[in-house]
mmCIF file of N, CA, C and O in Angstrom:
data_model
loop_
_atom_site.group_PDB
_atom_site.id
_atom_site.type_symbol
_atom_site.label_atom_id
_atom_site.label_comp_id
_atom_site.label_asym_id
_atom_site.label_seq_id
_atom_site.Cartn_x
_atom_site.Cartn_y
_atom_site.Cartn_z
ATOM 1 N N MET A 1 -15.959 -23.669 13.415
ATOM 2 C CA MET A 1 -15.945 -22.896 12.552
ATOM 3 C C MET A 1 -13.792 -23.400 12.411
ATOM 4 O O MET A 1 -13.642 -23.579 12.213
ATOM 5 N N GLY A 2 -14.054 -22.802 11.109
ATOM 6 C CA GLY A 2 -13.152 -23.786 10.081
ATOM 7 C C GLY A 2 -11.701 -22.775 10.444
ATOM 8 O O GLY A 2 -11.491 -21.951 10.366
ATOM 9 N N VAL A 3 -10.787 -23.442 9.688
ATOM 10 C CA VAL A 3 -9.291 -22.850 9.535
ATOM 11 C C VAL A 3 -9.429 -21.813 9.382
ATOM 12 O O VAL A 3 -8.307 -20.903 9.473
ATOM 13 N N SER A 4 -9.286 -22.300 8.312
ATOM 14 C CA SER A 4 -9.665 -21.251 7.429
ATOM 15 C C SER A 4 -10.103 -19.980 7.178
ATOM 16 O O SER A 4 -10.419 -19.026 6.427
ATOM 17 N N LYS A 5 -10.877 -19.580 8.059
ATOM 18 C CA LYS A 5 -12.297 -18.593 8.242
ATOM 19 C C LYS A 5 -12.247 -17.343 8.903
ATOM 20 O O LYS A 5 -11.743 -17.343 9.711
ATOM 21 N N THR A 6 -12.111 -16.408 7.562
ATOM 22 C CA THR A 6 -11.543 -15.393 7.962
ATOM 23 C C THR A 6 -12.081 -14.277 8.332
ATOM 24 O O THR A 6 -11.722 -13.311 8.922
ATOM 25 N N GLU A 7 -13.510 -14.681 7.988
ATOM 26 C CA GLU A 7 -14.216 -13.644 7.805
ATOM 27 C C GLU A 7 -14.645 -12.529 9.517
ATOM 28 O O GLU A 7 -15.000 -11.880 9.236
ATOM 29 N N GLY A 8 -14.741 -13.200 10.466
ATOM 30 C CA GLY A 8 -14.744 -13.175 11.677
ATOM 31 C C GLY A 8 -13.842 -12.439 12.528
ATOM 32 O O GLY A 8 -14.182 -12.205 13.965
ATOM 33 N N PHE A 9 -12.789 -12.087 11.508
ATOM 34 C CA PHE A 9 -11.708 -11.126 12.836
ATOM 35 C C PHE A 9 -11.883 -9.577 11.155
ATOM 36 O O PHE A 9 -12.232 -9.460 10.347
ATOM 37 N N THR A 10 -10.905 -9.058 12.277
ATOM 38 C CA THR A 10 -10.723 -7.681 11.745
ATOM 39 C C THR A 10 -9.704 -7.542 9.922
ATOM 40 O O THR A 10 -8.756 -8.820 10.668
ATOM 41 N N GLU A 11 -9.871 -6.724 9.460
ATOM 42 C CA GLU A 11 -8.579 -6.234 8.710
ATOM 43 C C GLU A 11 -7.541 -6.952 9.203
ATOM 44 O O GLU A 11 -6.638 -7.355 8.726
ATOM 45 N N GLU A 12 -7.498 -5.601 10.042
ATOM 46 C CA GLU A 12 -5.787 -5.377 10.843
ATOM 47 C C GLU A 12 -5.626 -7.127 11.642
ATOM 48 O O GLU A 12 -4.507 -7.373 10.688
ATOM 49 N N GLN A 13 -6.554 -8.168 12.482
ATOM 50 C CA GLN A 13 -5.610 -9.406 12.301
ATOM 51 C C GLN A 13 -5.622 -10.433 10.694
ATOM 52 O O GLN A 13 -4.199 -11.184 11.484
ATOM 53 N N ASN A 14 -6.539 -10.000 10.356
ATOM 54 C CA ASN A 14 -5.883 -10.701 8.953
ATOM 55 C C ASN A 14 -4.613 -10.365 8.542
ATOM 56 O O ASN A 14 -4.194 -10.943 7.982
ATOM 57 N N GLU A 15 -4.575 -9.064 8.371
ATOM 58 C CA GLU A 15 -3.467 -8.642 7.750
ATOM 59 C C GLU A 15 -2.127 -9.141 8.896
ATOM 60 O O GLU A 15 -0.767 -9.040 7.738
ATOM 61 N N ILE A 16 -2.053 -8.662 10.062
ATOM 62 C CA ILE A 16 -1.381 -9.738 10.251
ATOM 63 C C ILE A 16 -0.852 -11.121 10.285
ATOM 64 O O ILE A 16 0.600 -11.449 10.306
ATOM 65 N N ALA A 17 -1.659 -11.608 10.981
ATOM 66 C CA ALA A 17 -1.729 -13.078 10.824
ATOM 67 C C ALA A 17 -1.041 -13.695 9.549
ATOM 68 O O ALA A 17 -0.553 -14.151 8.808
ATOM 69 N N ASN A 18 -1.269 -12.640 7.855
ATOM 70 C CA ASN A 18 -1.247 -13.380 6.660
ATOM 71 C C ASN A 18 0.665 -12.887 6.918
ATOM 72 O O ASN A 18 1.364 -13.412 6.226
ATOM 73 N N LEU A 19 1.003 -11.851 6.815
ATOM 74 C CA LEU A 19 2.604 -11.807 7.893
ATOM 75 C C LEU A 19 3.326 -12.666 8.375
ATOM 76 O O LEU A 19 4.203 -13.151 7.658
ATOM 77 N N PHE A 20 2.702 -13.073 9.207
ATOM 78 C CA PHE A 20 3.534 -13.932 10.398
ATOM 79 C C PHE A 20 3.514 -15.007 9.336
ATOM 80 O O PHE A 20 4.242 -15.936 9.369
ATOM 81 N N LYS A 21 2.872 -15.380 8.692
ATOM 82 C CA LYS A 21 2.605 -16.987 7.697
ATOM 83 C C LYS A 21 3.554 -16.973 7.223
ATOM 84 O O LYS A 21 3.817 -18.204 7.283
ATOM 85 N N ALA A 22 4.385 -15.581 6.001
ATOM 86 C CA ALA A 22 4.701 -14.895 5.789
ATOM 87 C C ALA A 22 5.895 -15.055 5.887
ATOM 88 O O ALA A 22 6.952 -15.896 5.070
ATOM 89 N N MET A 23 6.845 -14.926 7.375
ATOM 90 C CA MET A 23 7.400 -14.603 7.752
ATOM 91 C C MET A 23 7.548 -16.323 8.532
ATOM 92 O O MET A 23 8.547 -16.749 9.170
ATOM 93 N N SER A 24 6.787 -17.537 8.054
ATOM 94 C CA SER A 24 6.635 -18.491 8.987
ATOM 95 C C SER A 24 7.655 -20.018 8.916
ATOM 96 O O SER A 24 7.691 -21.001 8.762
ATOM 97 N N HIS A 25 8.803 -19.146 8.034
ATOM 98 C CA HIS A 25 9.849 -20.604 8.000
ATOM 99 C C HIS A 25 10.969 -19.707 7.990
ATOM 100 O O HIS A 25 11.080 -18.709 7.998
ATOM 101 N N PRO A 26 12.409 -20.621 8.248
ATOM 102 C CA PRO A 26 13.468 -20.197 9.347
ATOM 103 C C PRO A 26 14.404 -19.481 7.775
ATOM 104 O O PRO A 26 14.988 -18.485 8.035
ATOM 105 N N ALA A 27 13.870 -19.760 6.606
ATOM 106 C CA ALA A 27 14.705 -19.822 5.254
ATOM 107 C C ALA A 27 14.530 -18.022 5.185
ATOM 108 O O ALA A 27 14.857 -17.141 4.991
ATOM 109 N N ARG A 28 12.469 -17.659 4.958
ATOM 110 C CA ARG A 28 12.578 -16.244 4.786
ATOM 111 C C ARG A 28 12.978 -15.057 6.461
ATOM 112 O O ARG A 28 12.935 -14.481 6.328
ATOM 113 N N ILE A 29 13.240 -15.648 7.916
ATOM 114 C CA ILE A 29 13.632 -15.610 8.638
ATOM 115 C C ILE A 29 14.827 -14.773 8.088
ATOM 116 O O ILE A 29 16.303 -14.032 7.975
ATOM 117 N N ALA A 30 16.389 -16.422 7.764
ATOM 118 C CA ALA A 30 17.537 -15.759 7.255
ATOM 119 C C ALA A 30 17.299 -14.266 5.818
ATOM 120 O O ALA A 30 18.333 -14.125 6.034
ATOM 121 N N ILE A 31 16.329 -14.755 5.192
ATOM 122 C CA ILE A 31 16.337 -13.984 3.900
ATOM 123 C C ILE A 31 16.292 -12.944 4.266
ATOM 124 O O ILE A 31 16.898 -11.449 4.251
ATOM 125 N N ILE A 32 15.080 -12.246 5.517
ATOM 126 C CA ILE A 32 15.405 -11.047 5.856
ATOM 127 C C ILE A 32 16.195 -10.879 6.568
ATOM 128 O O ILE A 32 17.267 -9.654 6.988
ATOM 129 N N GLN A 33 16.936 -11.708 7.209
ATOM 130 C CA GLN A 33 18.069 -11.229 8.367
ATOM 131 C C GLN A 33 19.252 -11.398 7.466
ATOM 132 O O GLN A 33 20.434 -9.948 7.543
ATOM 133 N N TYR A 34 19.748 -11.582 6.348
ATOM 134 C CA TYR A 34 20.296 -11.319 5.165
ATOM 135 C C TYR A 34 20.665 -9.878 4.727
ATOM 136 O O TYR A 34 21.586 -9.236 4.526
ATOM 137 N N LEU A 35 18.840 -9.975 4.000
ATOM 138 C CA LEU A 35 19.025 -8.818 3.822
ATOM 139 C C LEU A 35 18.719 -6.664 4.789
ATOM 140 O O LEU A 35 19.743 -6.475 4.368
ATOM 141 N N LEU A 36 18.627 -7.857 5.642
ATOM 142 C CA LEU A 36 19.505 -5.907 6.329
ATOM 143 C C LEU A 36 20.878 -5.942 6.480
ATOM 144 O O LEU A 36 21.428 -5.126 6.969
ATOM 145 N N SER A 37 21.581 -7.083 6.811
ATOM 146 C CA SER A 37 22.734 -7.401 6.807
ATOM 147 C C SER A 37 23.865 -6.792 5.668
ATOM 148 O O SER A 37 25.196 -6.433 5.414
ATOM 149 N N VAL A 38 23.159 -6.297 3.840
ATOM 150 C CA VAL A 38 23.401 -5.298 3.734
ATOM 151 C C VAL A 38 22.360 -4.256 2.779
ATOM 152 O O VAL A 38 21.523 -4.117 3.189
ATOM 153 N N ASP A 39 23.250 -3.401 1.752
ATOM 154 C CA ASP A 39 23.035 -2.357 1.035
ATOM 155 C C ASP A 39 21.694 -2.694 0.127
ATOM 156 O O ASP A 39 20.702 -2.516 0.106
ATOM 157 N N SER A 40 22.439 -4.150 -0.844
ATOM 158 C CA SER A 40 20.955 -4.414 -1.570
ATOM 159 C C SER A 40 21.670 -5.913 -2.338
ATOM 160 O O SER A 40 22.746 -5.764 -1.724
ATOM 161 N N CYS A 41 21.051 -6.996 -2.772
ATOM 162 C CA CYS A 41 21.277 -7.856 -3.222
ATOM 163 C C CYS A 41 20.393 -8.223 -4.293
ATOM 164 O O CYS A 41 19.588 -7.715 -4.633
ATOM 165 N N ILE A 42 21.588 -9.774 -4.962
ATOM 166 C CA ILE A 42 19.976 -9.847 -6.032
ATOM 167 C C ILE A 42 20.529 -11.778 -5.514
ATOM 168 O O ILE A 42 21.001 -11.622 -4.880
ATOM 169 N N CYS A 43 19.003 -12.021 -6.451
ATOM 170 C CA CYS A 43 18.630 -13.266 -5.713
ATOM 171 C C CYS A 43 20.022 -14.030 -5.431
ATOM 172 O O CYS A 43 20.356 -15.100 -4.418
ATOM 173 N N GLY A 44 21.041 -13.933 -6.647
ATOM 174 C CA GLY A 44 22.234 -15.147 -6.574
ATOM 175 C C GLY A 44 22.841 -14.707 -5.134
ATOM 176 O O GLY A 44 23.308 -16.202 -4.809
ATOM 177 N N ASP A 45 23.002 -13.544 -4.421
ATOM 178 C CA ASP A 45 23.980 -13.879 -4.026
ATOM 179 C C ASP A 45 22.857 -14.144 -2.550
ATOM 180 O O ASP A 45 23.372 -14.824 -1.159
ATOM 181 N N ILE A 46 22.165 -14.766 -2.260
ATOM 182 C CA ILE A 46 20.887 -15.273 -0.675
ATOM 183 C C ILE A 46 21.149 -16.199 -1.158
ATOM 184 O O ILE A 46 21.066 -17.060 -0.037
ATOM 185 N N VAL A 47 21.475 -16.787 -2.487
ATOM 186 C CA VAL A 47 21.656 -18.397 -2.606
ATOM 187 C C VAL A 47 22.973 -18.705 -2.554
ATOM 188 O O VAL A 47 22.867 -19.945 -1.478
ATOM 189 N N ASN A 48 23.955 -17.617 -2.250
ATOM 190 C CA ASN A 48 24.825 -18.031 -1.815
ATOM 191 C C ASN A 48 25.133 -18.497 -0.430
ATOM 192 O O ASN A 48 25.854 -19.362 -0.200
ATOM 193 N N VAL A 49 24.129 -18.076 0.403
ATOM 194 C CA VAL A 49 24.616 -17.771 2.076
ATOM 195 C C VAL A 49 23.383 -18.704 3.094
ATOM 196 O O VAL A 49 23.594 -19.040 3.847
ATOM 197 N N LEU A 50 22.626 -19.315 1.733
ATOM 198 C CA LEU A 50 21.438 -20.515 2.310
ATOM 199 C C LEU A 50 21.493 -21.630 1.604
ATOM 200 O O LEU A 50 22.320 -21.810 0.860
ATOM 201 N N PRO A 51 21.237 -22.742 2.856
ATOM 202 C CA PRO A 51 21.838 -23.673 2.301
ATOM 203 C C PRO A 51 20.827 -24.586 1.611
ATOM 204 O O PRO A 51 20.577 -25.833 2.055
ATOM 205 N N LEU A 52 20.394 -24.090 0.093
ATOM 206 C CA LEU A 52 19.019 -24.630 -0.206
ATOM 207 C C LEU A 52 19.101 -24.001 -1.535
ATOM 208 O O LEU A 52 19.979 -23.266 -2.104
ATOM 209 N N ALA A 53 18.639 -24.457 -2.673
ATOM 210 C CA ALA A 53 18.470 -24.652 -4.146
ATOM 211 C C ALA A 53 17.848 -23.450 -4.499
ATOM 212 O O ALA A 53 17.123 -23.045 -3.913
ATOM 213 N N GLN A 54 18.334 -22.851 -5.407
ATOM 214 C CA GLN A 54 17.196 -21.068 -6.259
ATOM 215 C C GLN A 54 16.218 -21.487 -6.146
ATOM 216 O O GLN A 54 16.005 -20.404 -6.271
ATOM 217 N N PRO A 55 16.177 -22.519 -6.724
ATOM 218 C CA PRO A 55 14.549 -22.865 -6.680
ATOM 219 C C PRO A 55 13.855 -22.201 -5.729
ATOM 220 O O PRO A 55 12.877 -21.683 -5.924
ATOM 221 N N THR A 56 14.349 -23.477 -4.757
ATOM 222 C CA THR A 56 13.357 -23.010 -3.253
ATOM 223 C C THR A 56 13.153 -21.611 -2.940
ATOM 224 O O THR A 56 12.440 -21.235 -2.057
ATOM 225 N N VAL A 57 14.795 -21.421 -2.963
ATOM 226 C CA VAL A 57 15.170 -19.799 -2.488
ATOM 227 C C VAL A 57 14.168 -18.678 -3.002
ATOM 228 O O VAL A 57 13.645 -17.749 -2.743
ATOM 229 N N SER A 58 14.013 -18.779 -4.829
ATOM 230 C CA SER A 58 11.970 -17.751 -5.450
ATOM 231 C C SER A 58 11.843 -18.072 -4.993
ATOM 232 O O SER A 58 10.617 -17.062 -4.733
ATOM 233 N N GLN A 59 10.852 -18.884 -4.421
ATOM 234 C CA GLN A 59 9.803 -19.866 -3.565
ATOM 235 C C GLN A 59 9.887 -19.175 -2.194
ATOM 236 O O GLN A 59 8.130 -17.816 -2.617
ATOM 237 N N HIS A 60 11.034 -18.771 -1.572
ATOM 238 C CA HIS A 60 10.667 -18.280 -0.354
ATOM 239 C C HIS A 60 10.244 -16.914 -0.198
ATOM 240 O O HIS A 60 9.895 -15.726 -0.174
ATOM 241 N N LEU A 61 10.891 -16.660 -1.892
ATOM 242 C CA LEU A 61 11.402 -14.673 -1.850
ATOM 243 C C LEU A 61 10.306 -14.301 -2.324
ATOM 244 O O LEU A 61 9.099 -13.264 -1.978
ATOM 245 N N ALA A 62 9.102 -15.447 -3.415
ATOM 246 C CA ALA A 62 7.765 -15.024 -3.569
ATOM 247 C C ALA A 62 6.846 -14.736 -2.636
ATOM 248 O O ALA A 62 6.173 -13.750 -2.584
ATOM 249 N N ALA A 63 7.447 -15.386 -1.359
ATOM 250 C CA ALA A 63 6.000 -15.648 -1.161
ATOM 251 C C ALA A 63 5.893 -14.423 -0.083
ATOM 252 O O ALA A 63 5.202 -14.057 0.554
ATOM 253 N N LEU A 64 7.901 -14.005 0.018
ATOM 254 C CA LEU A 64 7.925 -12.875 0.840
ATOM 255 C C LEU A 64 7.179 -11.213 0.510
ATOM 256 O O LEU A 64 6.773 -10.775 0.700
ATOM 257 N N LYS A 65 7.578 -11.427 -0.806
ATOM 258 C CA LYS A 65 7.212 -9.893 -1.864
ATOM 259 C C LYS A 65 5.952 -10.519 -1.437
ATOM 260 O O LYS A 65 5.431 -9.105 -1.756
ATOM 261 N N LYS A 66 5.203 -11.119 -2.526
ATOM 262 C CA LYS A 66 3.617 -11.440 -2.280
ATOM 263 C C LYS A 66 2.851 -10.697 -0.536
ATOM 264 O O LYS A 66 1.917 -10.440 -1.155
ATOM 265 N N ALA A 67 4.323 -11.450 0.164
ATOM 266 C CA ALA A 67 2.472 -10.733 1.777
ATOM 267 C C ALA A 67 3.498 -9.329 2.005
ATOM 268 O O ALA A 67 3.270 -8.613 2.760
ATOM 269 N N ASN A 68 4.574 -8.452 0.629
ATOM 270 C CA ASN A 68 5.082 -7.172 0.335
ATOM 271 C C ASN A 68 5.752 -6.522 1.930
ATOM 272 O O ASN A 68 5.852 -5.967 2.418
ATOM 273 N N ILE A 69 6.281 -8.398 2.015
ATOM 274 C CA ILE A 69 7.336 -7.741 3.441
ATOM 275 C C ILE A 69 8.943 -7.231 2.463
ATOM 276 O O ILE A 69 9.515 -6.291 3.004
ATOM 277 N N ILE A 70 8.828 -7.436 1.228
ATOM 278 C CA ILE A 70 10.268 -7.235 0.896
ATOM 279 C C ILE A 70 9.286 -6.765 -1.019
ATOM 280 O O ILE A 70 8.294 -7.185 -1.374
ATOM 281 N N LYS A 71 10.694 -6.428 -1.564
ATOM 282 C CA LYS A 71 10.068 -5.567 -2.546
ATOM 283 C C LYS A 71 11.553 -5.734 -3.415
ATOM 284 O O LYS A 71 12.796 -5.827 -2.994
ATOM 285 N N GLY A 72 11.274 -5.469 -4.525
ATOM 286 C CA GLY A 72 12.491 -6.284 -5.715
ATOM 287 C C GLY A 72 12.285 -5.371 -6.670
ATOM 288 O O GLY A 72 11.171 -4.679 -7.515
ATOM 289 N N THR A 73 13.209 -5.109 -7.577
ATOM 290 C CA THR A 73 13.681 -3.903 -8.809
ATOM 291 C C THR A 73 14.797 -4.951 -9.752
ATOM 292 O O THR A 73 15.745 -5.505 -9.359
ATOM 293 N N ILE A 74 14.168 -4.812 -10.482
ATOM 294 C CA ILE A 74 14.886 -5.179 -11.792
ATOM 295 C C ILE A 74 16.341 -4.474 -12.031
ATOM 296 O O ILE A 74 15.625 -3.130 -12.841
ATOM 297 N N GLU A 75 17.172 -4.941 -12.148
ATOM 298 C CA GLU A 75 18.391 -3.939 -12.854
ATOM 299 C C GLU A 75 19.003 -4.781 -13.668
ATOM 300 O O GLU A 75 19.604 -5.894 -13.287
ATOM 301 N N GLY A 76 18.981 -4.629 -15.110
ATOM 302 C CA GLY A 76 19.754 -5.768 -15.835
ATOM 303 C C GLY A 76 18.419 -7.305 -15.909
ATOM 304 O O GLY A 76 17.835 -7.155 -15.831
ATOM 305 N N THR A 77 19.599 -8.410 -16.010
ATOM 306 C CA THR A 77 18.558 -9.545 -15.793
ATOM 307 C C THR A 77 18.821 -9.962 -14.231
ATOM 308 O O THR A 77 18.246 -11.426 -14.107
ATOM 309 N N ALA A 78 18.587 -9.416 -13.261
ATOM 310 C CA ALA A 78 18.717 -9.352 -12.147
ATOM 311 C C ALA A 78 17.992 -8.705 -11.163
ATOM 312 O O ALA A 78 17.170 -7.842 -11.486
ATOM 313 N N ILE A 79 17.406 -9.171 -9.933
ATOM 314 C CA ILE A 79 16.536 -8.151 -9.448
ATOM 315 C C ILE A 79 16.777 -8.442 -7.739
ATOM 316 O O ILE A 79 17.599 -9.582 -7.208
ATOM 317 N N CYS A 80 17.453 -6.784 -7.735
ATOM 318 C CA CYS A 80 17.355 -6.415 -6.202
ATOM 319 C C CYS A 80 15.884 -6.563 -5.773
ATOM 320 O O CYS A 80 15.044 -5.930 -5.722
ATOM 321 N N TYR A 81 16.493 -7.452 -4.261
ATOM 322 C CA TYR A 81 15.804 -7.214 -3.298
ATOM 323 C C TYR A 81 15.861 -6.641 -1.728
ATOM 324 O O TYR A 81 16.892 -6.188 -1.508
ATOM 325 N N CYS A 82 15.030 -5.753 -1.273
ATOM 326 C CA CYS A 82 14.901 -4.782 -0.190
ATOM 327 C C CYS A 82 13.885 -5.133 0.997
ATOM 328 O O CYS A 82 13.115 -5.604 -0.060
ATOM 329 N N LEU A 83 13.930 -4.646 2.631
ATOM 330 C CA LEU A 83 12.493 -5.025 2.613
ATOM 331 C C LEU A 83 11.528 -3.728 2.722
ATOM 332 O O LEU A 83 12.110 -2.617 2.411
ATOM 333 N N ASN A 84 10.619 -4.120 2.776
ATOM 334 C CA ASN A 84 9.354 -2.611 2.223
ATOM 335 C C ASN A 84 9.810 -2.461 3.937
ATOM 336 O O ASN A 84 8.682 -2.744 5.016
ATOM 337 N N GLU A 85 9.621 -1.194 3.529
ATOM 338 C CA GLU A 85 10.015 -0.631 5.001
ATOM 339 C C GLU A 85 8.879 -0.612 6.081
ATOM 340 O O GLU A 85 7.513 -0.246 7.732
ATOM 341 N N GLU A 86 7.040 0.833 4.829
ATOM 342 C CA GLU A 86 6.188 0.677 4.583
ATOM 343 C C GLU A 86 5.436 -1.479 5.906
ATOM 344 O O GLU A 86 4.631 -0.651 7.528
ATOM 345 N N THR A 87 5.661 -2.439 5.788
ATOM 346 C CA THR A 87 5.599 -3.331 6.645
ATOM 347 C C THR A 87 6.203 -3.399 7.690
ATOM 348 O O THR A 87 5.433 -3.788 8.601
ATOM 349 N N ILE A 88 7.294 -3.174 7.817
ATOM 350 C CA ILE A 88 8.379 -3.320 8.488
ATOM 351 C C ILE A 88 7.200 -2.143 9.452
ATOM 352 O O ILE A 88 7.576 -2.986 11.240
ATOM 353 N N ALA A 89 7.405 -0.861 9.397
ATOM 354 C CA ALA A 89 7.105 -0.276 10.475
ATOM 355 C C ALA A 89 5.459 -1.296 11.081
ATOM 356 O O ALA A 89 5.629 -0.713 12.119
ATOM 357 N N LEU A 90 4.447 -1.324 9.504
ATOM 358 C CA LEU A 90 3.677 -1.844 10.671
ATOM 359 C C LEU A 90 3.439 -3.169 11.942
ATOM 360 O O LEU A 90 3.084 -3.510 12.493
ATOM 361 N N ILE A 91 4.914 -4.246 11.363
ATOM 362 C CA ILE A 91 5.267 -5.179 12.400
ATOM 363 C C ILE A 91 5.580 -4.548 14.048
ATOM 364 O O ILE A 91 4.839 -4.931 14.550
ATOM 365 N N GLU A 92 6.502 -3.793 13.068
ATOM 366 C CA GLU A 92 6.477 -2.991 13.852
ATOM 367 C C GLU A 92 5.685 -2.320 15.484
ATOM 368 O O GLU A 92 5.592 -2.549 16.795
ATOM 369 N N LYS A 93 4.642 -1.717 14.986
ATOM 370 C CA LYS A 93 4.081 -1.544 15.509
ATOM 371 C C LYS A 93 2.866 -1.592 16.627
ATOM 372 O O LYS A 93 2.374 -1.340 17.648
ATOM 373 N N TYR A 94 3.277 -3.791 15.750
ATOM 374 C CA TYR A 94 2.202 -4.515 16.339
ATOM 375 C C TYR A 94 2.745 -4.758 17.655
ATOM 376 O O TYR A 94 2.129 -5.025 18.436
ATOM 377 N N PHE A 95 3.479 -5.210 17.434
ATOM 378 C CA PHE A 95 4.832 -5.532 18.212
ATOM 379 C C PHE A 95 4.553 -4.408 20.216
ATOM 380 O O PHE A 95 4.165 -4.682 20.971
ATOM 381 N N LYS A 96 5.444 -2.591 18.657
ATOM 382 C CA LYS A 96 5.476 -2.026 20.262
ATOM 383 C C LYS A 96 4.292 -2.149 20.624
ATOM 384 O O LYS A 96 3.654 -1.926 22.162
ATOM 385 N N GLY A 97 3.080 -2.015 20.654
ATOM 386 C CA GLY A 97 1.546 -2.180 20.828
ATOM 387 C C GLY A 97 0.888 -3.141 22.881
ATOM 388 O O GLY A 97 0.284 -2.815 23.115
ATOM 389 N N ILE A 98 1.056 -4.725 21.203
ATOM 390 C CA ILE A 98 1.871 -5.490 23.002
ATOM 391 C C ILE A 98 2.508 -5.253 23.872
ATOM 392 O O ILE A 98 2.371 -5.052 24.732
ATOM 393 N N SER A 99 3.566 -4.422 23.751
ATOM 394 C CA SER A 99 4.638 -4.063 24.385
ATOM 395 C C SER A 99 4.210 -3.146 25.175
ATOM 396 O O SER A 99 4.273 -3.411 26.977
ATOM 397 N N ASN A 100 3.169 -2.083 25.086
ATOM 398 C CA ASN A 100 2.711 -1.136 25.879
ATOM 399 C C ASN A 100 1.752 -1.522 26.698
ATOM 400 O O ASN A 100 1.353 -1.088 28.021
ATOM 401 N N GLN A 101 1.174 -2.975 26.226
ATOM 402 C CA GLN A 101 0.214 -2.981 26.716
ATOM 403 C C GLN A 101 0.724 -4.385 28.363
ATOM 404 O O GLN A 101 0.323 -4.175 29.383
ATOM 405 N N LEU A 102 1.461 -4.638 27.882
ATOM 406 C CA LEU A 102 2.515 -5.492 28.351
ATOM 407 C C LEU A 102 2.799 -4.686 29.842
ATOM 408 O O LEU A 102 2.851 -5.065 30.871
ATOM 409 N N GLN A 103 3.249 -3.524 29.628
ATOM 410 C CA GLN A 103 3.353 -2.488 30.399
ATOM 411 C C GLN A 103 2.655 -2.596 31.559
ATOM 412 O O GLN A 103 2.815 -2.253 32.899
ATOM 413 N N ASN A 104 1.609 -2.231 31.296
ATOM 414 C CA ASN A 104 0.029 -1.757 32.125
ATOM 415 C C ASN A 104 -0.397 -3.070 32.948
ATOM 416 O O ASN A 104 -1.594 -3.429 33.497
ATOM 417 N N LYS A 105 -0.198 -4.774 32.252
ATOM 418 C CA LYS A 105 -0.103 -5.638 33.516
ATOM 419 C C LYS A 105 0.704 -6.434 34.693
ATOM 420 O O LYS A 105 1.738 -5.976 34.422
ATOM 421 N N CYS A 106 -0.180 -6.677 35.295
ATOM 422 C CA CYS A 106 0.470 -7.784 36.383
ATOM 423 C C CYS A 106 0.719 -9.102 36.674
ATOM 424 O O CYS A 106 -0.795 -9.235 35.985
ATOM 425 N N CYS A 107 1.146 -9.732 36.911
ATOM 426 C CA CYS A 107 0.861 -11.343 36.912
ATOM 427 C C CYS A 107 1.714 -11.884 37.781
ATOM 428 O O CYS A 107 2.608 -11.684 38.351
#
């Protein structure tokens, strides 16, 4: 079985894996944490808090947006980003399910 073969897995398993893949870089985690700490922001604000160049931050934002972890709205010449509440709820539901199953196990 090839590493990229996904047909043998459920839609949910593939969806969760894609979300985790999109979040699998410390810069993307930092972006998510920054978005949680502010009411709204633009790309320039994010560039100011990360040790990365603007094009690199834009690539990370694009990866998060492609996975629907963040969403952006255009305001003038800037894009304001925020977390996608539906996707965050899906991630929360996934970990809640794990937590609930662990409570019924012993080792």
